[in-house]
PDB file of C-alpha atoms in Angstrom:
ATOM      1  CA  UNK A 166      49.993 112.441 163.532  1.00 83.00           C
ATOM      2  CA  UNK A 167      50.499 112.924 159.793  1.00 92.00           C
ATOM      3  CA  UNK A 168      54.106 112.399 159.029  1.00 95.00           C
ATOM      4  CA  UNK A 169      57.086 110.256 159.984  1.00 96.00           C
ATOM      5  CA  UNK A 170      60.259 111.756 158.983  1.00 96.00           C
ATOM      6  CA  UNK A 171      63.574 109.116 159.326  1.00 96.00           C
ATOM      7  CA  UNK A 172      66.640 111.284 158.702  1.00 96.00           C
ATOM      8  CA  UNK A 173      70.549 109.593 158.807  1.00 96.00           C
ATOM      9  CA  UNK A 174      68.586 106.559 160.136  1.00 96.00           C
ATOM     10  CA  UNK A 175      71.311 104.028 161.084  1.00 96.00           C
ATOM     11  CA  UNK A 176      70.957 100.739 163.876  1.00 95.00           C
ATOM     12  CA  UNK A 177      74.090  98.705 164.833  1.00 94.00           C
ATOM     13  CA  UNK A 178      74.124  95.769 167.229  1.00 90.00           C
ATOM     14  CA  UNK A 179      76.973  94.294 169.283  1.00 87.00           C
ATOM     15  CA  UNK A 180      77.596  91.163 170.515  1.00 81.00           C
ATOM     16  CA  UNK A 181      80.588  89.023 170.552  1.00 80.00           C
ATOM     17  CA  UNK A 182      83.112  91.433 169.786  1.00 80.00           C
ATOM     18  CA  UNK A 183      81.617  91.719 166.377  1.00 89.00           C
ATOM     19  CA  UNK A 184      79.052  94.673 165.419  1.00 88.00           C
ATOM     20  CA  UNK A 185      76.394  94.012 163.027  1.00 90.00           C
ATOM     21  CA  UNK A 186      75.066  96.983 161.018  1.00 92.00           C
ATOM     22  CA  UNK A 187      70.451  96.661 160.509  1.00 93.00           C
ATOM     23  CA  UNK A 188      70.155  99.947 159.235  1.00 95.00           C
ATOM     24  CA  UNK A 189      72.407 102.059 157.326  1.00 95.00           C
ATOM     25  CA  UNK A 190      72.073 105.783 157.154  1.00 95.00           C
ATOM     26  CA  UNK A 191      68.205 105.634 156.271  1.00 96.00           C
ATOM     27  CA  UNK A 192      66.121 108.846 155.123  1.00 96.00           C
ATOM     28  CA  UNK A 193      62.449 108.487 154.168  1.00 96.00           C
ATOM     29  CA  UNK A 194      59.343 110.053 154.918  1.00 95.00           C
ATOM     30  CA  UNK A 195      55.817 108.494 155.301  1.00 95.00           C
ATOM     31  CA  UNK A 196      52.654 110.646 155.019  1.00 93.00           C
ATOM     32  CA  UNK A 197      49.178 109.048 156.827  1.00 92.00           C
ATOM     33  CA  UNK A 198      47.201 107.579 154.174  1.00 90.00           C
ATOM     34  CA  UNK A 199      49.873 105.875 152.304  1.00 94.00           C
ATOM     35  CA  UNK A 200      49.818 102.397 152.280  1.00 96.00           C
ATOM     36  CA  UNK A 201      53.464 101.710 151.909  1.00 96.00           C
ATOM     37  CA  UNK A 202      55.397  98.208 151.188  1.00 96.00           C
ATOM     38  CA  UNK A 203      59.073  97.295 152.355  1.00 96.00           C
ATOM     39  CA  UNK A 204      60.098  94.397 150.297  1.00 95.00           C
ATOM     40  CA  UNK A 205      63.674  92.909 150.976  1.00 91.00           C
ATOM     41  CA  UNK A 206      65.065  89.194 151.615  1.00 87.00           C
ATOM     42  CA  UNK A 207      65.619  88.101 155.278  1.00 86.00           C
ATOM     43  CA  UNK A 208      68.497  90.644 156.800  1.00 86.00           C
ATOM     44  CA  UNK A 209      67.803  93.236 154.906  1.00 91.00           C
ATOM     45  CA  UNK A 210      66.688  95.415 157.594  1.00 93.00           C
ATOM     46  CA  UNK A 211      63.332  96.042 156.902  1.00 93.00           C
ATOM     47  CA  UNK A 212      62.035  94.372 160.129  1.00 92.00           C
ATOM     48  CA  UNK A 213      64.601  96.883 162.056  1.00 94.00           C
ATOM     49  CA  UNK A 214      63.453  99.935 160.578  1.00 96.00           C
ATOM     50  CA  UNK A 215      59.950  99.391 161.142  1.00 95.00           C
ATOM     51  CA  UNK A 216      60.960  98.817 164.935  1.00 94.00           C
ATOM     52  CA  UNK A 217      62.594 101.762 165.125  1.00 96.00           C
ATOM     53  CA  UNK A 218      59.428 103.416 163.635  1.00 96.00           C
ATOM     54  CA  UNK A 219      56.947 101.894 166.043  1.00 95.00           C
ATOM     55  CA  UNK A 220      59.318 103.465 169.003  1.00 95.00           C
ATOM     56  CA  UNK A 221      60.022  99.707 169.941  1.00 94.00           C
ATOM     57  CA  UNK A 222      63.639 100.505 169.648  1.00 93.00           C
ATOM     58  CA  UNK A 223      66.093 103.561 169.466  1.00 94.00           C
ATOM     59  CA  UNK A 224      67.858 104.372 166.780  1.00 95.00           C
ATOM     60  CA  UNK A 225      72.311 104.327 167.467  1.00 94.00           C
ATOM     61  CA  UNK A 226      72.464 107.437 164.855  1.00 95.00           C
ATOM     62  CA  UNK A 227      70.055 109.725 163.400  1.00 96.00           C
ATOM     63  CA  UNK A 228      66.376 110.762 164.533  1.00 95.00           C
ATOM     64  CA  UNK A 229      62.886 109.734 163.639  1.00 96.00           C
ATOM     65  CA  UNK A 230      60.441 113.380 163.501  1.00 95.00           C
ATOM     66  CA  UNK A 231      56.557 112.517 164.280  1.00 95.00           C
ATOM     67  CA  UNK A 232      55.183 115.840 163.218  1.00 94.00           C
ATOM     68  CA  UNK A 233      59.042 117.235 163.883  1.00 91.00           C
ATOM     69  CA  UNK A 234      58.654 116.046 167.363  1.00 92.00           C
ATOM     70  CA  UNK A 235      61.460 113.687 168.735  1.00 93.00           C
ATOM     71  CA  UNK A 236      59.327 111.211 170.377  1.00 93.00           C
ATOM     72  CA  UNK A 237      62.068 108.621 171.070  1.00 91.00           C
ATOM     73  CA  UNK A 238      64.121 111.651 173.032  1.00 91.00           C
ATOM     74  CA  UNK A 239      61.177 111.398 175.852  1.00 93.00           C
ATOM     75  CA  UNK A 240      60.519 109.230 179.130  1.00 93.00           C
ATOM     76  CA  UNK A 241      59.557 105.723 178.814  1.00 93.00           C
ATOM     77  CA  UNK A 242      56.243 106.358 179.753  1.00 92.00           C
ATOM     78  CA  UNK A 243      56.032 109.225 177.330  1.00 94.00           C
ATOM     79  CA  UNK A 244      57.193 106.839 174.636  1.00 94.00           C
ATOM     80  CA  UNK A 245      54.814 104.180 175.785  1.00 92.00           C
ATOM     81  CA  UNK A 246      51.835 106.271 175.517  1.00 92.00           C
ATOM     82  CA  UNK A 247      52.835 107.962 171.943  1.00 94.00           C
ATOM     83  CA  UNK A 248      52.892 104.201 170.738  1.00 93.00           C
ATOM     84  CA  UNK A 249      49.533 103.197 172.625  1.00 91.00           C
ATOM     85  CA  UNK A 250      47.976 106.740 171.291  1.00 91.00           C
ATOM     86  CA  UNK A 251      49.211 106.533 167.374  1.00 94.00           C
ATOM     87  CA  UNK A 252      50.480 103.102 166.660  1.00 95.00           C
ATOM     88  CA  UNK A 253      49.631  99.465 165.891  1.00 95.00           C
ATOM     89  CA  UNK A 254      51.296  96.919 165.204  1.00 95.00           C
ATOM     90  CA  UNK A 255      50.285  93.714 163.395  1.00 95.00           C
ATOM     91  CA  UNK A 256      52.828  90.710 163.525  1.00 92.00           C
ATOM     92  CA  UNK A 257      53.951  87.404 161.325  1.00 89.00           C
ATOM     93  CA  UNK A 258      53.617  85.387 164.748  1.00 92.00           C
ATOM     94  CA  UNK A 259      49.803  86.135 166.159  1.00 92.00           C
ATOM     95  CA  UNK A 260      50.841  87.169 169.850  1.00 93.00           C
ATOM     96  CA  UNK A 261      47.668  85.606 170.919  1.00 96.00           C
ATOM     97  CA  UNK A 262      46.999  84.792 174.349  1.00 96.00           C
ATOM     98  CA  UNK A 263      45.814  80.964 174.046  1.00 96.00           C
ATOM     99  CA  UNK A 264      43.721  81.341 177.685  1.00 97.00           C
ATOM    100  CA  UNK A 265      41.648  84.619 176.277  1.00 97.00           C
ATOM    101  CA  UNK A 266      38.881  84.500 173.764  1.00 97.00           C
ATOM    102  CA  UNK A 267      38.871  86.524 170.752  1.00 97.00           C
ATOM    103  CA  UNK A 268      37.185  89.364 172.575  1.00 97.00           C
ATOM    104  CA  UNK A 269      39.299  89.209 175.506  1.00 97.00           C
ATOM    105  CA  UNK A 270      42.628  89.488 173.644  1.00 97.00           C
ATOM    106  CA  UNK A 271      41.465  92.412 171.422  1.00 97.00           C
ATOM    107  CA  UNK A 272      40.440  94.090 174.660  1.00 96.00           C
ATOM    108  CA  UNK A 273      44.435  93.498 176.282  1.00 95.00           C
ATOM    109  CA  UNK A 274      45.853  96.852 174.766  1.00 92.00           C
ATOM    110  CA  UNK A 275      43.013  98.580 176.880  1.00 92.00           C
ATOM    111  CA  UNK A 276      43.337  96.579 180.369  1.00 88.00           C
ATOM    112  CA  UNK A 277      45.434  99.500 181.908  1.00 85.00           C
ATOM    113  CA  UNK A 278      44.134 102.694 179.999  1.00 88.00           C
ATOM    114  CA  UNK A 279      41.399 105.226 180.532  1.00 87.00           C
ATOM    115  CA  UNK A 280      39.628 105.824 176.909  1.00 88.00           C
ATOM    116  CA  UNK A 281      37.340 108.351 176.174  1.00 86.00           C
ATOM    117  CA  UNK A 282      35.172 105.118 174.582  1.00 89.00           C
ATOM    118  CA  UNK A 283      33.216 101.858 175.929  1.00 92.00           C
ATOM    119  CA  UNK A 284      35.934  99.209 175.729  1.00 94.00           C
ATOM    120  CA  UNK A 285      33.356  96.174 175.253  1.00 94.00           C
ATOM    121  CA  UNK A 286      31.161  98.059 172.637  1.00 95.00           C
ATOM    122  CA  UNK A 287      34.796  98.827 170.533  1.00 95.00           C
ATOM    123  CA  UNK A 288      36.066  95.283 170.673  1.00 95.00           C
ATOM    124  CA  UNK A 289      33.207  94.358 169.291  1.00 96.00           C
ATOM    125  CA  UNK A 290      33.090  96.901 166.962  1.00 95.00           C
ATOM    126  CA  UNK A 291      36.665  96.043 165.608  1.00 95.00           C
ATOM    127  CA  UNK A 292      35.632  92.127 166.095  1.00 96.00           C
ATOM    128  CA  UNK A 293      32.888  93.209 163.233  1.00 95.00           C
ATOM    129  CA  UNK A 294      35.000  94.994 160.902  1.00 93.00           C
ATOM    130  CA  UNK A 295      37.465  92.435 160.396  1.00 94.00           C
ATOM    131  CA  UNK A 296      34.374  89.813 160.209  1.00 94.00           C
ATOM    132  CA  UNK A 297      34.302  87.683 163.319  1.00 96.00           C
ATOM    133  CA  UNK A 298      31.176  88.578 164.802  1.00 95.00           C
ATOM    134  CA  UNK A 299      30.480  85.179 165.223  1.00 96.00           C
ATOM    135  CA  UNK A 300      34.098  84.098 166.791  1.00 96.00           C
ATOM    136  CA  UNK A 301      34.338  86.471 170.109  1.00 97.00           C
ATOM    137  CA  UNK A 302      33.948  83.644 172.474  1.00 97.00           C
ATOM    138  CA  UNK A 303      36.276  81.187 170.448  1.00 97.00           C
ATOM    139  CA  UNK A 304      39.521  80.649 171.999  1.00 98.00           C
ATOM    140  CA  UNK A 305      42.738  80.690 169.633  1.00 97.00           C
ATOM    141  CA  UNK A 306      42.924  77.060 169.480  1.00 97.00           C
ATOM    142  CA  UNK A 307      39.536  76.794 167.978  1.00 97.00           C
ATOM    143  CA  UNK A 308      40.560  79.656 164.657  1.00 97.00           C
ATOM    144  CA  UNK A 309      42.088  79.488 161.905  1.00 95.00           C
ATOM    145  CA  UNK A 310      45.527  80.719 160.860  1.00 94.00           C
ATOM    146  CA  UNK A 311      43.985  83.591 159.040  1.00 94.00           C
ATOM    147  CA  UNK A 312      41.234  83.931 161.538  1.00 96.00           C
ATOM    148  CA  UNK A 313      43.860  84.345 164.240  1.00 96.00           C
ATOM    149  CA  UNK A 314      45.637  87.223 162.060  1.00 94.00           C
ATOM    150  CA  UNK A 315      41.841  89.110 162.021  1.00 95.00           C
ATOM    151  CA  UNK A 316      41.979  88.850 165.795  1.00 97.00           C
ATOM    152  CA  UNK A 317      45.555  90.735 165.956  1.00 96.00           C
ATOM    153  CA  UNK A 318      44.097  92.867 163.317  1.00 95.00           C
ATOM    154  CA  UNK A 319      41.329  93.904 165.307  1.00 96.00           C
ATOM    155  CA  UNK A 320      43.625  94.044 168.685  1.00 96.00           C
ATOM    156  CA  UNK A 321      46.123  96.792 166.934  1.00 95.00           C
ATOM    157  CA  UNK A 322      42.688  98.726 165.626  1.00 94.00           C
ATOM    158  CA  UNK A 323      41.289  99.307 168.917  1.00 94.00           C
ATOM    159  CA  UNK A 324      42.701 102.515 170.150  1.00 93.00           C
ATOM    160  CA  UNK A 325      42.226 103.880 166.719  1.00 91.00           C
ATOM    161  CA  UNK A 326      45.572 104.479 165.717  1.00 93.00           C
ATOM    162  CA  UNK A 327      47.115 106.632 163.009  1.00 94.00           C
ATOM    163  CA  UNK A 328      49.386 104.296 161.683  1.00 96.00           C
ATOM    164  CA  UNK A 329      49.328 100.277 161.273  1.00 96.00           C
ATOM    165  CA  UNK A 330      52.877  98.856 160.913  1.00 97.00           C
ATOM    166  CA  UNK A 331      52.501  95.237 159.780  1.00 96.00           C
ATOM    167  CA  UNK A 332      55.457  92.962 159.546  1.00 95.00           C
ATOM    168  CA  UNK A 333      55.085  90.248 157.687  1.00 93.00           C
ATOM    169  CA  UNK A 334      51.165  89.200 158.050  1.00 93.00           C
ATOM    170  CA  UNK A 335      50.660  87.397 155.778  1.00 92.00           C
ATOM    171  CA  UNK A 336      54.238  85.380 156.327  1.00 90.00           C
ATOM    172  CA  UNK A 337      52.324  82.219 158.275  1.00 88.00           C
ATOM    173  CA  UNK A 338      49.458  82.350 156.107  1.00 91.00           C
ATOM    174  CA  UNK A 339      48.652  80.405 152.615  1.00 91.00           C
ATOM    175  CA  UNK A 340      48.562  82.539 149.545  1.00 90.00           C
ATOM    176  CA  UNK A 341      44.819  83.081 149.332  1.00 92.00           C
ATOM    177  CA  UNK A 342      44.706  83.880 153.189  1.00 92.00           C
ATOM    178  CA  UNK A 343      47.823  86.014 152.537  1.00 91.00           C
ATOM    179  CA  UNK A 344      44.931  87.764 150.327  1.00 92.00           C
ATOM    180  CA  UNK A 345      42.258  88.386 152.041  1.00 92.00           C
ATOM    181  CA  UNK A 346      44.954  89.336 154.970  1.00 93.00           C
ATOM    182  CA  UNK A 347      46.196  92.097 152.417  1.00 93.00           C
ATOM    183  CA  UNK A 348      42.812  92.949 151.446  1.00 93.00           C
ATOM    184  CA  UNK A 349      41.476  93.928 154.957  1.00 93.00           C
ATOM    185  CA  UNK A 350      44.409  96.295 155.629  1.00 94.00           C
ATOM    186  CA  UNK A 351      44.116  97.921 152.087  1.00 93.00           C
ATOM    187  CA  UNK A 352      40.417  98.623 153.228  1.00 93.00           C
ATOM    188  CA  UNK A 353      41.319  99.770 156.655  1.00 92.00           C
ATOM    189  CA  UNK A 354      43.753 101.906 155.399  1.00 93.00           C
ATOM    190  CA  UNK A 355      41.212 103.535 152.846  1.00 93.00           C
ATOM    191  CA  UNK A 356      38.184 103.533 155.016  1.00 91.00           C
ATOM    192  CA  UNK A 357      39.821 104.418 158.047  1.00 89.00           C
ATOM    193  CA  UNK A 358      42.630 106.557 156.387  1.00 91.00           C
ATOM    194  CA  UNK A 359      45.616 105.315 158.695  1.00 93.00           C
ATOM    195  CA  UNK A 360      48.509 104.889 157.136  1.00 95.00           C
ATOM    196  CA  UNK A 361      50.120 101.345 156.407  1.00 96.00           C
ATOM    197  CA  UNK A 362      54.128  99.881 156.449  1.00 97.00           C
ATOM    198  CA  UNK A 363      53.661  96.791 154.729  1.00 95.00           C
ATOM    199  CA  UNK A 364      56.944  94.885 155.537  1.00 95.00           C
ATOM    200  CA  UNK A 365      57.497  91.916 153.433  1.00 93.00           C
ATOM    201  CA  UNK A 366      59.498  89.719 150.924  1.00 88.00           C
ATOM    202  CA  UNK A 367      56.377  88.877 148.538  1.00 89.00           C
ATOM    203  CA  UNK A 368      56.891  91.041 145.750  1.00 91.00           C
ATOM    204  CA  UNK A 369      52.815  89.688 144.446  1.00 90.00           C
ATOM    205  CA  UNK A 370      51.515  91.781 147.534  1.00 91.00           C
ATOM    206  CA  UNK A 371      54.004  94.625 147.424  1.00 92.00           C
ATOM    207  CA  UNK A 372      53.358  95.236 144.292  1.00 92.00           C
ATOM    208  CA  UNK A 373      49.424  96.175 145.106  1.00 92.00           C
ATOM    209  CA  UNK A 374      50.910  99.007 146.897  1.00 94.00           C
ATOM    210  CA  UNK A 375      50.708 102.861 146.809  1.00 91.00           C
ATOM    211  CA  UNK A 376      54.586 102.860 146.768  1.00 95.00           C
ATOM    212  CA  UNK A 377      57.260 100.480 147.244  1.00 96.00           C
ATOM    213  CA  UNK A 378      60.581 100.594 148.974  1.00 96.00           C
ATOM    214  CA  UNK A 379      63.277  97.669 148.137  1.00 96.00           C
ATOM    215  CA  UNK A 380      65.969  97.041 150.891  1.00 95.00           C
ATOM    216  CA  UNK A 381      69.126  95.122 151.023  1.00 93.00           C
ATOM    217  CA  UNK A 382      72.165  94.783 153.144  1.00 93.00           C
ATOM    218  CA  UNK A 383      70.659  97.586 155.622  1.00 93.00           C
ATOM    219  CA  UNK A 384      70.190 100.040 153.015  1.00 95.00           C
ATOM    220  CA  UNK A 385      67.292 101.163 150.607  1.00 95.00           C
ATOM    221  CA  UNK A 386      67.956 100.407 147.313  1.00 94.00           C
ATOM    222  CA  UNK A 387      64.662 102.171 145.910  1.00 92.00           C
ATOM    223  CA  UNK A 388      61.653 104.260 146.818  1.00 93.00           C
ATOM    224  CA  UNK A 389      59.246 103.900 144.022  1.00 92.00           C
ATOM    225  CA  UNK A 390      55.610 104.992 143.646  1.00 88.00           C
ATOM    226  CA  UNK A 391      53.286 102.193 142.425  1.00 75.00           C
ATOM    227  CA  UNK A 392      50.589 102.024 139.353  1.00 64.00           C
ATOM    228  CA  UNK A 393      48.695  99.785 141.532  1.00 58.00           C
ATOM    229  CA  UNK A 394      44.608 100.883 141.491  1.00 55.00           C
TER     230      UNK A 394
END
């Protein structure tokens, strides 16, 4: 899957009598390979879009195109195994189950799926690439912040997806974690070639981007190609 196309892209939520507006009539296209940052203060709907992106959510006006197919227009199950098939998704909060070691959570995505692969030999495979060969038996409790986000990391790389869509990772993390947390999916996404939504409100990290796309109040206020190497 090489392109996502949002066209008239808008998301309202009620509640309370009152309707609240996330996304405003949104068009942008992302081609694999990009590594891509949304910058934008708290609000701005960044967060929203990329949910509507990763098929988590449905969009109240316009359509999202994955290779001109309307994926969010299909069953559940057709929509749940688009996402498990092309998409993963890396979060502030780790999602980590504190009763699984580091090789047992990166294998969850996999617990109900036939794959074409050995599931043990890839989770340790992914384990490697982010660079916790020695921390597959370590519970949660026993990592580090950043070590934690390497584990998630390695849990949305599994199933080989096409696109990573990372909202803010680096957002419970020190600046030099932050980093190295920025680093890895800059190398994933030119080793591997998947492409990357970088959600976040550090402008220092956006700015190491391919291209950058500002938000505010639910609308994009630019779409920018970066000078970053």
């Amino acid at each position: 899957m090489n392109v996502i196309a949002c066209e008239n892209l808008t998301k309202e939520f009620e509640g309370d009598g009152t309707k609240t507006v996330a996304i405003n009539n949104v068009n942008l296209s992302f081609n694999k390979g990009e590594f891509t940052a949304i910058i934008g203060s708290s609000g701005s709907g960044k967060s929203t879009l990329l949910s509507l992106i990763g098929t988590l959510d449905k969009p109240s006006k316009g359509t999202i195109t994955y290779d001109t197919e309307e994926i969010l227009s299909k069953s559940k199950n057709k929509i749940a195994d688009f996402r498990f098939q092309e998409i993963g998704f890396i979060f502030q909060q780790f999602h980590l189950l504190p009763t699984l070691t580091s090789l047992e959570n990166v294998l969850t995505p996999l617990f109900s799926r036939k794959v074409p692969y050995n599931k043990l030999e890839r989770a340790k495979e992914v384990l490697k690439q982010v660079g916790l060969s020695d921390k597959m038996g370590a519970l949660p409790s026993q990592l580090s912040g950043g070590q934690q986000q390497r584990v998630a990391i390695a849990r949305a790389i599994i199933h080989k997806p096409s696109w990573l869509l990372a909202d803010e990772p680096t957002g419970n993390l020190d600046t030099e974690t932050g980093e190295r947390i920025y680093s890895l999916l800059k190398e994933l996404n030119e080793v591997e070639g998947c492409g990357i939504l970088f959600v976040t409100h550090d402008p220092a990290l956006a700015s190491k981007a391919n291209r950058i796309i500002s938000m505010k109040d639910s609308v994009v206020l630019s779409d920018k190609v970066s000078l970053a190497p």
